[in-house]
Amino acid sequence: MNVTGHTRRPASIRDVATAAGVSYQTVSRVINGHPSVRPDTRDRVLAAIDELGFRRNATALALASGRSRAVTVLTANTTHYGYASILRGVEEAARAASYAVGIGVLESADEAAVAAQVQRAADTGGGLIVIAYDPAGVRALGAVPAGLPVVGVVETPASPPGGDRPWVWTDDREAAYEATRHLLSLGHETVHYVAIPSSTRRTGARTAGWRQALRDTGTSEPRPVQGGWGPEGGYAAGLELARDPAVTAILCGNDDLALGVLRALHECGRAVPGEVSVAGFDDAPHSAYLTPSLTTVRLDFTGLGRAAFALLHGVLEEAAQMGPHPVSVPELVVRESSGPPPATA
């Protein structure tokens, strides 16, 4: 009730359009998770939706369409930056489209455990989004029953997949290639690499991009150091690399590894970037506030989550066909942690 005693009229889609300064068709595209809307416009519309309390009646829509307006995200991790940002993007797009989102955590890569979790998710109805960045996720994507709408968020494919693959990804291979070329362009004789695990093959997309950049420039190819996912793995790798005075440039498979590498180099008295340049991957929020601030590759994981929902939503609403979709172009963000090698500084 408002102060006059009259029931306040629920906000309409046109009210949202007016508040956001866009057309009602644009609001509709945001609500339905369409990927063609500019990020700043999408943010403005979502802010107007929240401010006005606009909600489509999900129950009525489900009854009218005969379809469950829900999706389940299967993932082995909810805390690492990339995973968490993908979940955020899915939730934002689903909320705007009046879809409910559930999360199924893959606690093991064991075949029986994965199959049971996939079946539980399938029993809830709606569609599935599987984050397949690890063995459990890859196994879950392959275990989804035929006929159930599903989209996979996958590591960069080794080759273009067929049109029937409902996948989205970022071009990690090209991103690692550009980051490596940046370090080489500063005058470093080679670039060492601290690798994250690959989900599907011995050589991951980021490792492949790093290696290709070295080969294209005729540069010597050091052995990659396996670092895992977190700072502790980066710290151990950094201690190993710091002992070699010939190491002047290190590319890390993610920013958490770079955080550990920076700590190890500091403890070993190797100045960054005076003696060793370090670059990361993902542009996690802490990257800009490290000392020195971290050169890294910015990946739009939140946009990837939105795109995954948009692709699935199109199928659930019978408005589009599934197919593979590379999403966004990674951006190299040059900050303080990269510079020329000591001989040319």
mmCIF file of C-alpha atoms in Angstrom:
data_model
loop_
_atom_site.group_PDB
_atom_site.id
_atom_site.type_symbol
_atom_site.label_atom_id
_atom_site.label_comp_id
_atom_site.label_asym_id
_atom_site.label_seq_id
_atom_site.Cartn_x
_atom_site.Cartn_y
_atom_site.Cartn_z
ATOM 1 C CA MET A 1 0.000 0.000 0.000
ATOM 2 C CA ASN A 2 1.186 3.540 -0.684
ATOM 3 C CA VAL A 3 0.419 6.588 1.495
ATOM 4 C CA THR A 4 -2.903 7.250 -0.243
ATOM 5 C CA GLY A 5 -4.183 3.764 0.584
ATOM 6 C CA HIS A 6 -4.148 2.565 -3.032
ATOM 7 C CA THR A 7 -2.350 -0.578 -4.119
ATOM 8 C CA ARG A 8 0.721 0.311 -6.129
ATOM 9 C CA ARG A 9 0.613 -0.894 -9.733
ATOM 10 C CA PRO A 10 3.317 -3.481 -10.459
ATOM 11 C CA ALA A 11 6.076 -2.186 -12.711
ATOM 12 C CA SER A 12 5.704 -3.107 -16.364
ATOM 13 C CA ILE A 13 8.313 -3.800 -19.008
ATOM 14 C CA ARG A 14 7.685 -0.306 -20.413
ATOM 15 C CA ASP A 15 8.345 1.217 -16.969
ATOM 16 C CA VAL A 16 11.699 -0.564 -16.944
ATOM 17 C CA ALA A 17 12.448 0.692 -20.462
ATOM 18 C CA THR A 18 11.703 4.284 -19.455
ATOM 19 C CA ALA A 19 13.824 4.070 -16.320
ATOM 20 C CA ALA A 20 16.758 2.571 -18.231
ATOM 21 C CA GLY A 21 16.419 4.903 -21.224
ATOM 22 C CA VAL A 22 16.025 2.080 -23.744
ATOM 23 C CA SER A 23 13.283 0.544 -25.841
ATOM 24 C CA TYR A 24 11.008 -2.118 -24.403
ATOM 25 C CA GLN A 25 12.390 -4.474 -27.071
ATOM 26 C CA THR A 26 15.855 -4.042 -25.512
ATOM 27 C CA VAL A 27 14.427 -4.837 -22.084
ATOM 28 C CA SER A 28 12.870 -7.957 -23.561
ATOM 29 C CA ARG A 29 16.220 -9.019 -25.004
ATOM 30 C CA VAL A 30 17.881 -8.591 -21.603
ATOM 31 C CA ILE A 31 15.095 -10.531 -19.885
ATOM 32 C CA ASN A 32 15.460 -13.370 -22.359
ATOM 33 C CA GLY A 33 19.251 -13.525 -22.009
ATOM 34 C CA HIS A 34 20.008 -12.437 -25.562
ATOM 35 C CA PRO A 35 23.804 -12.072 -25.990
ATOM 36 C CA SER A 36 23.698 -9.139 -28.444
ATOM 37 C CA VAL A 37 22.977 -6.480 -25.791
ATOM 38 C CA ARG A 38 25.929 -4.242 -24.897
ATOM 39 C CA PRO A 39 27.249 -4.873 -21.350
ATOM 40 C CA ASP A 40 26.636 -1.290 -20.165
ATOM 41 C CA THR A 41 23.074 -1.364 -21.524
ATOM 42 C CA ARG A 42 22.455 -4.760 -19.885
ATOM 43 C CA ASP A 43 23.718 -3.451 -16.544
ATOM 44 C CA ARG A 44 21.465 -0.391 -16.811
ATOM 45 C CA VAL A 45 18.394 -2.515 -17.551
ATOM 46 C CA LEU A 46 19.174 -4.962 -14.723
ATOM 47 C CA ALA A 47 19.588 -2.025 -12.330
ATOM 48 C CA ALA A 48 16.198 -0.633 -13.405
ATOM 49 C CA ILE A 49 14.591 -4.075 -12.961
ATOM 50 C CA ASP A 50 15.935 -4.273 -9.410
ATOM 51 C CA GLU A 51 15.022 -0.677 -8.566
ATOM 52 C CA LEU A 52 11.436 -0.987 -9.799
ATOM 53 C CA GLY A 53 10.950 -4.493 -8.451
ATOM 54 C CA PHE A 54 9.890 -5.734 -11.900
ATOM 55 C CA ARG A 55 9.250 -9.457 -11.978
ATOM 56 C CA ARG A 56 7.739 -11.680 -14.610
ATOM 57 C CA ASN A 57 5.437 -14.241 -13.045
ATOM 58 C CA ALA A 58 7.501 -17.402 -13.441
ATOM 59 C CA THR A 59 4.722 -19.706 -12.224
ATOM 60 C CA ALA A 60 2.195 -18.329 -14.689
ATOM 61 C CA LEU A 61 4.702 -18.523 -17.526
ATOM 62 C CA ALA A 62 5.545 -22.122 -16.698
ATOM 63 C CA LEU A 63 1.874 -23.122 -16.549
ATOM 64 C CA ALA A 64 1.147 -21.363 -19.824
ATOM 65 C CA SER A 65 4.068 -22.900 -21.674
ATOM 66 C CA GLY A 66 4.014 -26.340 -20.082
ATOM 67 C CA ARG A 67 7.791 -26.061 -19.483
ATOM 68 C CA SER A 68 9.796 -25.885 -16.292
ATOM 69 C CA ARG A 69 11.432 -22.477 -15.986
ATOM 70 C CA ALA A 70 14.541 -23.720 -14.220
ATOM 71 C CA VAL A 71 18.134 -24.585 -15.006
ATOM 72 C CA THR A 72 20.715 -26.486 -12.996
ATOM 73 C CA VAL A 73 24.423 -25.704 -13.162
ATOM 74 C CA LEU A 74 26.743 -28.651 -12.557
ATOM 75 C CA THR A 75 30.223 -27.662 -11.400
ATOM 76 C CA ALA A 76 33.096 -29.137 -9.425
ATOM 77 C CA ASN A 77 34.016 -25.760 -7.934
ATOM 78 C CA THR A 78 32.102 -22.700 -6.763
ATOM 79 C CA THR A 79 34.965 -20.635 -5.310
ATOM 80 C CA HIS A 80 37.681 -20.227 -7.960
ATOM 81 C CA TYR A 81 37.320 -16.902 -9.752
ATOM 82 C CA GLY A 82 36.416 -18.261 -13.200
ATOM 83 C CA TYR A 83 33.856 -20.751 -11.907
ATOM 84 C CA ALA A 84 32.240 -18.247 -9.534
ATOM 85 C CA SER A 85 32.030 -15.575 -12.235
ATOM 86 C CA ILE A 86 30.383 -17.995 -14.674
ATOM 87 C CA LEU A 87 27.808 -18.840 -12.006
ATOM 88 C CA ARG A 88 27.167 -15.135 -11.492
ATOM 89 C CA GLY A 89 26.581 -14.611 -15.215
ATOM 90 C CA VAL A 90 24.168 -17.552 -15.411
ATOM 91 C CA GLU A 91 22.249 -16.299 -12.378
ATOM 92 C CA GLU A 92 21.994 -12.735 -13.697
ATOM 93 C CA ALA A 93 20.684 -13.817 -17.092
ATOM 94 C CA ALA A 94 18.339 -16.426 -15.609
ATOM 95 C CA ARG A 95 16.915 -14.005 -13.053
ATOM 96 C CA ALA A 96 16.135 -11.467 -15.758
ATOM 97 C CA ALA A 97 14.333 -14.186 -17.725
ATOM 98 C CA SER A 98 12.407 -15.372 -14.619
ATOM 99 C CA TYR A 99 14.204 -18.701 -14.482
ATOM 100 C CA ALA A 100 15.242 -20.365 -11.252
ATOM 101 C CA VAL A 101 18.842 -21.572 -10.944
ATOM 102 C CA GLY A 102 20.008 -24.582 -8.969
ATOM 103 C CA ILE A 103 23.621 -25.662 -8.412
ATOM 104 C CA GLY A 104 24.775 -29.258 -8.303
ATOM 105 C CA VAL A 105 28.307 -29.667 -6.948
ATOM 106 C CA LEU A 106 30.359 -32.484 -8.459
ATOM 107 C CA GLU A 107 32.271 -33.615 -5.385
ATOM 108 C CA SER A 108 34.137 -36.390 -7.183
ATOM 109 C CA ALA A 109 35.211 -37.357 -10.686
ATOM 110 C CA ASP A 110 34.220 -40.962 -9.931
ATOM 111 C CA GLU A 111 32.019 -42.201 -12.755
ATOM 112 C CA ALA A 112 29.209 -43.483 -10.517
ATOM 113 C CA ALA A 113 29.185 -40.315 -8.377
ATOM 114 C CA VAL A 114 29.066 -38.089 -11.448
ATOM 115 C CA ALA A 115 26.281 -40.138 -13.038
ATOM 116 C CA ALA A 116 24.215 -39.905 -9.841
ATOM 117 C CA GLN A 117 24.610 -36.118 -9.668
ATOM 118 C CA VAL A 118 23.688 -35.735 -13.337
ATOM 119 C CA GLN A 119 20.580 -37.843 -12.798
ATOM 120 C CA ARG A 120 19.533 -35.766 -9.777
ATOM 121 C CA ALA A 121 19.897 -32.613 -11.860
ATOM 122 C CA ALA A 122 17.955 -34.147 -14.747
ATOM 123 C CA ASP A 123 15.120 -35.142 -12.394
ATOM 124 C CA THR A 124 14.517 -31.491 -11.471
ATOM 125 C CA GLY A 125 13.406 -30.701 -15.029
ATOM 126 C CA GLY A 126 14.448 -27.738 -17.156
ATOM 127 C CA GLY A 127 17.910 -27.673 -18.693
ATOM 128 C CA LEU A 128 21.524 -28.129 -17.601
ATOM 129 C CA ILE A 129 24.644 -26.019 -17.826
ATOM 130 C CA VAL A 130 27.861 -27.950 -17.136
ATOM 131 C CA ILE A 131 31.129 -26.166 -16.323
ATOM 132 C CA ALA A 132 33.574 -28.636 -17.852
ATOM 133 C CA TYR A 133 36.944 -27.185 -16.851
ATOM 134 C CA ASP A 134 38.036 -30.304 -14.951
ATOM 135 C CA PRO A 135 37.716 -34.100 -15.185
ATOM 136 C CA ALA A 136 34.490 -34.202 -13.154
ATOM 137 C CA GLY A 137 32.859 -31.561 -15.339
ATOM 138 C CA VAL A 138 33.985 -33.236 -18.563
ATOM 139 C CA ARG A 139 32.601 -36.568 -17.355
ATOM 140 C CA ALA A 140 29.315 -34.926 -16.338
ATOM 141 C CA LEU A 141 28.920 -33.290 -19.744
ATOM 142 C CA GLY A 142 29.314 -36.673 -21.390
ATOM 143 C CA ALA A 143 26.848 -38.323 -18.997
ATOM 144 C CA VAL A 144 23.861 -36.049 -19.696
ATOM 145 C CA PRO A 145 20.959 -38.171 -21.015
ATOM 146 C CA ALA A 146 20.071 -37.822 -24.694
ATOM 147 C CA GLY A 147 17.272 -35.388 -25.290
ATOM 148 C CA LEU A 148 17.913 -33.276 -22.209
ATOM 149 C CA PRO A 149 18.799 -29.644 -23.129
ATOM 150 C CA VAL A 150 22.357 -28.952 -22.022
ATOM 151 C CA VAL A 151 25.095 -26.380 -22.639
ATOM 152 C CA GLY A 152 28.738 -27.003 -21.770
ATOM 153 C CA VAL A 153 31.147 -24.272 -20.699
ATOM 154 C CA VAL A 154 34.367 -25.808 -21.963
ATOM 155 C CA GLU A 155 38.081 -25.277 -22.369
ATOM 156 C CA THR A 156 39.037 -23.949 -25.800
ATOM 157 C CA PRO A 157 38.537 -26.884 -28.214
ATOM 158 C CA ALA A 158 41.636 -28.208 -29.963
ATOM 159 C CA SER A 159 39.753 -27.877 -33.275
ATOM 160 C CA PRO A 160 36.396 -26.353 -34.277
ATOM 161 C CA PRO A 161 33.651 -28.677 -32.970
ATOM 162 C CA GLY A 162 30.659 -29.817 -34.983
ATOM 163 C CA GLY A 163 27.523 -27.715 -35.143
ATOM 164 C CA ASP A 164 25.697 -30.085 -32.811
ATOM 165 C CA ARG A 165 27.988 -29.317 -29.860
ATOM 166 C CA PRO A 166 26.172 -27.010 -27.404
ATOM 167 C CA TRP A 167 29.324 -25.374 -26.077
ATOM 168 C CA VAL A 168 30.591 -21.930 -25.163
ATOM 169 C CA TRP A 169 34.205 -20.979 -24.483
ATOM 170 C CA THR A 170 36.785 -18.196 -24.553
ATOM 171 C CA ASP A 171 39.862 -18.380 -26.763
ATOM 172 C CA ASP A 172 42.442 -19.223 -24.114
ATOM 173 C CA ARG A 173 44.943 -20.399 -26.702
ATOM 174 C CA GLU A 174 45.045 -17.023 -28.461
ATOM 175 C CA ALA A 175 45.135 -15.201 -25.134
ATOM 176 C CA ALA A 176 48.185 -17.155 -23.924
ATOM 177 C CA TYR A 177 49.815 -16.610 -27.304
ATOM 178 C CA GLU A 178 49.428 -12.816 -27.030
ATOM 179 C CA ALA A 179 50.610 -12.710 -23.415
ATOM 180 C CA THR A 180 53.734 -14.688 -24.340
ATOM 181 C CA ARG A 181 54.434 -12.463 -27.350
ATOM 182 C CA HIS A 182 54.102 -9.410 -25.080
ATOM 183 C CA LEU A 183 56.817 -10.718 -22.746
ATOM 184 C CA LEU A 184 59.059 -11.661 -25.654
ATOM 185 C CA SER A 185 58.587 -8.208 -27.179
ATOM 186 C CA LEU A 186 60.105 -6.683 -24.043
ATOM 187 C CA GLY A 187 63.392 -8.421 -24.848
ATOM 188 C CA HIS A 188 63.240 -11.629 -22.801
ATOM 189 C CA GLU A 189 65.091 -14.546 -24.375
ATOM 190 C CA THR A 190 62.296 -16.956 -23.453
ATOM 191 C CA VAL A 191 59.197 -17.195 -21.249
ATOM 192 C CA HIS A 192 58.747 -19.874 -18.580
ATOM 193 C CA TYR A 193 55.249 -21.183 -17.899
ATOM 194 C CA VAL A 194 53.493 -22.268 -14.690
ATOM 195 C CA ALA A 195 50.592 -24.390 -15.923
ATOM 196 C CA ILE A 196 47.083 -25.069 -14.670
ATOM 197 C CA PRO A 197 45.678 -28.592 -15.193
ATOM 198 C CA SER A 198 43.933 -29.344 -18.484
ATOM 199 C CA SER A 199 40.407 -30.711 -18.405
ATOM 200 C CA THR A 200 40.535 -32.928 -21.460
ATOM 201 C CA ARG A 201 44.078 -33.513 -22.673
ATOM 202 C CA ARG A 202 47.721 -33.532 -21.668
ATOM 203 C CA THR A 203 48.367 -30.081 -23.139
ATOM 204 C CA GLY A 204 45.827 -27.425 -22.161
ATOM 205 C CA ALA A 205 44.791 -24.539 -24.392
ATOM 206 C CA ARG A 206 46.829 -21.993 -22.435
ATOM 207 C CA THR A 207 49.909 -24.199 -22.554
ATOM 208 C CA ALA A 208 49.394 -24.670 -26.299
ATOM 209 C CA GLY A 209 49.160 -20.910 -26.887
ATOM 210 C CA TRP A 210 52.334 -20.248 -24.873
ATOM 211 C CA ARG A 211 54.203 -22.971 -26.756
ATOM 212 C CA GLN A 212 53.034 -21.764 -30.175
ATOM 213 C CA ALA A 213 54.242 -18.218 -29.469
ATOM 214 C CA LEU A 214 57.700 -19.544 -28.595
ATOM 215 C CA ARG A 215 57.851 -21.689 -31.707
ATOM 216 C CA ASP A 216 56.654 -18.919 -34.016
ATOM 217 C CA THR A 217 59.490 -16.691 -32.821
ATOM 218 C CA GLY A 218 62.160 -19.407 -32.825
ATOM 219 C CA THR A 219 62.506 -19.134 -29.064
ATOM 220 C CA SER A 220 63.796 -21.893 -26.814
ATOM 221 C CA GLU A 221 61.003 -23.823 -25.113
ATOM 222 C CA PRO A 222 61.475 -24.428 -21.359
ATOM 223 C CA ARG A 223 59.727 -27.300 -19.619
ATOM 224 C CA PRO A 224 56.369 -26.124 -18.184
ATOM 225 C CA VAL A 225 56.105 -26.267 -14.407
ATOM 226 C CA GLN A 226 52.833 -27.791 -13.175
ATOM 227 C CA GLY A 227 51.304 -25.437 -10.642
ATOM 228 C CA GLY A 228 47.759 -26.646 -9.966
ATOM 229 C CA TRP A 229 45.099 -23.995 -9.353
ATOM 230 C CA GLY A 230 45.970 -22.034 -6.226
ATOM 231 C CA PRO A 231 48.648 -19.732 -4.758
ATOM 232 C CA GLU A 232 50.341 -22.586 -2.919
ATOM 233 C CA GLY A 233 51.122 -24.277 -6.238
ATOM 234 C CA GLY A 234 52.399 -21.011 -7.664
ATOM 235 C CA TYR A 235 54.583 -20.490 -4.617
ATOM 236 C CA ALA A 236 56.223 -23.907 -5.012
ATOM 237 C CA ALA A 237 56.761 -23.307 -8.737
ATOM 238 C CA GLY A 238 58.135 -19.841 -8.031
ATOM 239 C CA LEU A 239 60.705 -21.206 -5.592
ATOM 240 C CA GLU A 240 61.866 -23.664 -8.258
ATOM 241 C CA LEU A 241 62.127 -21.011 -10.978
ATOM 242 C CA ALA A 242 63.722 -18.391 -8.714
ATOM 243 C CA ARG A 243 66.782 -20.603 -8.261
ATOM 244 C CA ASP A 244 67.626 -20.275 -11.953
ATOM 245 C CA PRO A 245 69.210 -16.876 -12.706
ATOM 246 C CA ALA A 246 68.398 -17.356 -16.420
ATOM 247 C CA VAL A 247 64.673 -17.077 -15.664
ATOM 248 C CA THR A 248 63.588 -13.519 -16.473
ATOM 249 C CA ALA A 249 59.937 -13.940 -17.561
ATOM 250 C CA ILE A 250 57.153 -16.163 -16.180
ATOM 251 C CA LEU A 251 53.635 -16.607 -17.546
ATOM 252 C CA CYS A 252 51.209 -18.144 -15.052
ATOM 253 C CA GLY A 253 48.108 -20.142 -15.972
ATOM 254 C CA ASN A 254 45.947 -18.029 -13.652
ATOM 255 C CA ASP A 255 46.256 -15.062 -11.315
ATOM 256 C CA ASP A 256 46.214 -17.201 -8.154
ATOM 257 C CA LEU A 257 49.328 -19.007 -9.395
ATOM 258 C CA ALA A 258 50.904 -15.620 -10.162
ATOM 259 C CA LEU A 259 50.186 -14.505 -6.594
ATOM 260 C CA GLY A 260 52.198 -17.450 -5.261
ATOM 261 C CA VAL A 261 54.998 -16.888 -7.784
ATOM 262 C CA LEU A 262 55.299 -13.227 -6.755
ATOM 263 C CA ARG A 263 55.629 -14.230 -3.108
ATOM 264 C CA ALA A 264 58.305 -16.809 -3.878
ATOM 265 C CA LEU A 265 60.330 -14.368 -5.993
ATOM 266 C CA HIS A 266 60.118 -11.770 -3.206
ATOM 267 C CA GLU A 267 61.408 -14.235 -0.628
ATOM 268 C CA CYS A 268 64.274 -15.221 -2.938
ATOM 269 C CA GLY A 269 65.312 -11.617 -3.519
ATOM 270 C CA ARG A 270 64.314 -11.569 -7.208
ATOM 271 C CA ALA A 271 62.826 -8.144 -7.955
ATOM 272 C CA VAL A 272 59.676 -7.887 -10.101
ATOM 273 C CA PRO A 273 59.857 -6.562 -12.782
ATOM 274 C CA GLY A 274 63.501 -5.490 -12.386
ATOM 275 C CA GLU A 275 64.867 -9.047 -12.570
ATOM 276 C CA VAL A 276 61.835 -11.163 -13.448
ATOM 277 C CA SER A 277 58.632 -10.224 -15.275
ATOM 278 C CA VAL A 278 55.432 -12.022 -14.253
ATOM 279 C CA ALA A 279 52.104 -12.216 -16.085
ATOM 280 C CA GLY A 280 48.918 -13.938 -15.023
ATOM 281 C CA PHE A 281 45.626 -15.010 -16.518
ATOM 282 C CA ASP A 282 41.944 -14.130 -15.825
ATOM 283 C CA ASP A 283 42.257 -10.569 -14.379
ATOM 284 C CA ALA A 284 40.830 -11.578 -11.008
ATOM 285 C CA PRO A 285 39.818 -8.593 -8.824
ATOM 286 C CA HIS A 286 42.978 -8.686 -6.693
ATOM 287 C CA SER A 287 45.292 -8.473 -9.725
ATOM 288 C CA ALA A 288 45.207 -4.691 -9.987
ATOM 289 C CA TYR A 289 46.012 -4.251 -6.275
ATOM 290 C CA LEU A 290 49.053 -6.478 -5.880
ATOM 291 C CA THR A 291 52.497 -4.918 -5.446
ATOM 292 C CA PRO A 292 53.496 -4.683 -8.215
ATOM 293 C CA SER A 293 50.127 -4.711 -9.968
ATOM 294 C CA LEU A 294 49.821 -7.761 -12.172
ATOM 295 C CA THR A 295 49.987 -7.857 -15.954
ATOM 296 C CA THR A 296 47.312 -10.380 -16.926
ATOM 297 C CA VAL A 297 44.783 -11.490 -19.511
ATOM 298 C CA ARG A 298 41.216 -10.315 -18.921
ATOM 299 C CA LEU A 299 38.569 -12.949 -19.607
ATOM 300 C CA ASP A 300 34.849 -12.171 -19.417
ATOM 301 C CA PHE A 301 33.707 -15.168 -17.376
ATOM 302 C CA THR A 302 30.499 -13.420 -16.334
ATOM 303 C CA GLY A 303 29.679 -12.814 -19.988
ATOM 304 C CA LEU A 304 30.459 -16.468 -20.641
ATOM 305 C CA GLY A 305 27.857 -17.463 -18.055
ATOM 306 C CA ARG A 306 25.294 -15.143 -19.642
ATOM 307 C CA ALA A 307 26.038 -16.598 -23.072
ATOM 308 C CA ALA A 308 25.649 -20.146 -21.760
ATOM 309 C CA PHE A 309 22.223 -19.320 -20.374
ATOM 310 C CA ALA A 310 21.209 -17.470 -23.539
ATOM 311 C CA LEU A 311 22.092 -20.503 -25.659
ATOM 312 C CA LEU A 312 20.183 -22.863 -23.373
ATOM 313 C CA HIS A 313 17.281 -20.445 -23.032
ATOM 314 C CA GLY A 314 16.873 -20.289 -26.791
ATOM 315 C CA VAL A 315 16.497 -24.054 -26.911
ATOM 316 C CA LEU A 316 14.144 -24.240 -23.932
ATOM 317 C CA GLU A 317 11.947 -21.568 -25.504
ATOM 318 C CA GLU A 318 12.262 -23.220 -28.914
ATOM 319 C CA ALA A 319 13.691 -20.012 -30.328
ATOM 320 C CA ALA A 320 17.131 -21.182 -31.455
ATOM 321 C CA GLN A 321 19.195 -24.204 -32.352
ATOM 322 C CA MET A 322 22.116 -25.370 -30.259
ATOM 323 C CA GLY A 323 25.626 -25.025 -31.616
ATOM 324 C CA PRO A 324 29.173 -24.092 -30.585
ATOM 325 C CA HIS A 325 29.763 -20.470 -29.645
ATOM 326 C CA PRO A 326 33.161 -18.926 -28.886
ATOM 327 C CA VAL A 327 32.489 -15.965 -26.589
ATOM 328 C CA SER A 328 34.320 -12.629 -26.314
ATOM 329 C CA VAL A 329 37.915 -11.764 -27.148
ATOM 330 C CA PRO A 330 40.435 -11.921 -24.273
ATOM 331 C CA GLU A 331 42.223 -8.647 -23.546
ATOM 332 C CA LEU A 332 45.835 -8.276 -22.432
ATOM 333 C CA VAL A 333 46.028 -5.846 -19.490
ATOM 334 C CA VAL A 334 49.571 -4.531 -19.094
ATOM 335 C CA ARG A 335 50.440 -3.384 -15.556
ATOM 336 C CA GLU A 336 53.559 -3.025 -13.427
ATOM 337 C CA SER A 337 54.749 -6.636 -13.168
ATOM 338 C CA SER A 338 56.145 -6.878 -16.700
ATOM 339 C CA GLY A 339 59.159 -5.038 -18.105
ATOM 340 C CA PRO A 340 62.464 -5.506 -19.944
ATOM 341 C CA PRO A 341 64.994 -8.088 -18.721
ATOM 342 C CA PRO A 342 67.864 -6.851 -16.516
ATOM 343 C CA ALA A 343 70.326 -6.556 -19.405
ATOM 344 C CA THR A 344 68.139 -4.032 -21.233
ATOM 345 C CA ALA A 345 66.237 -2.385 -18.372
#
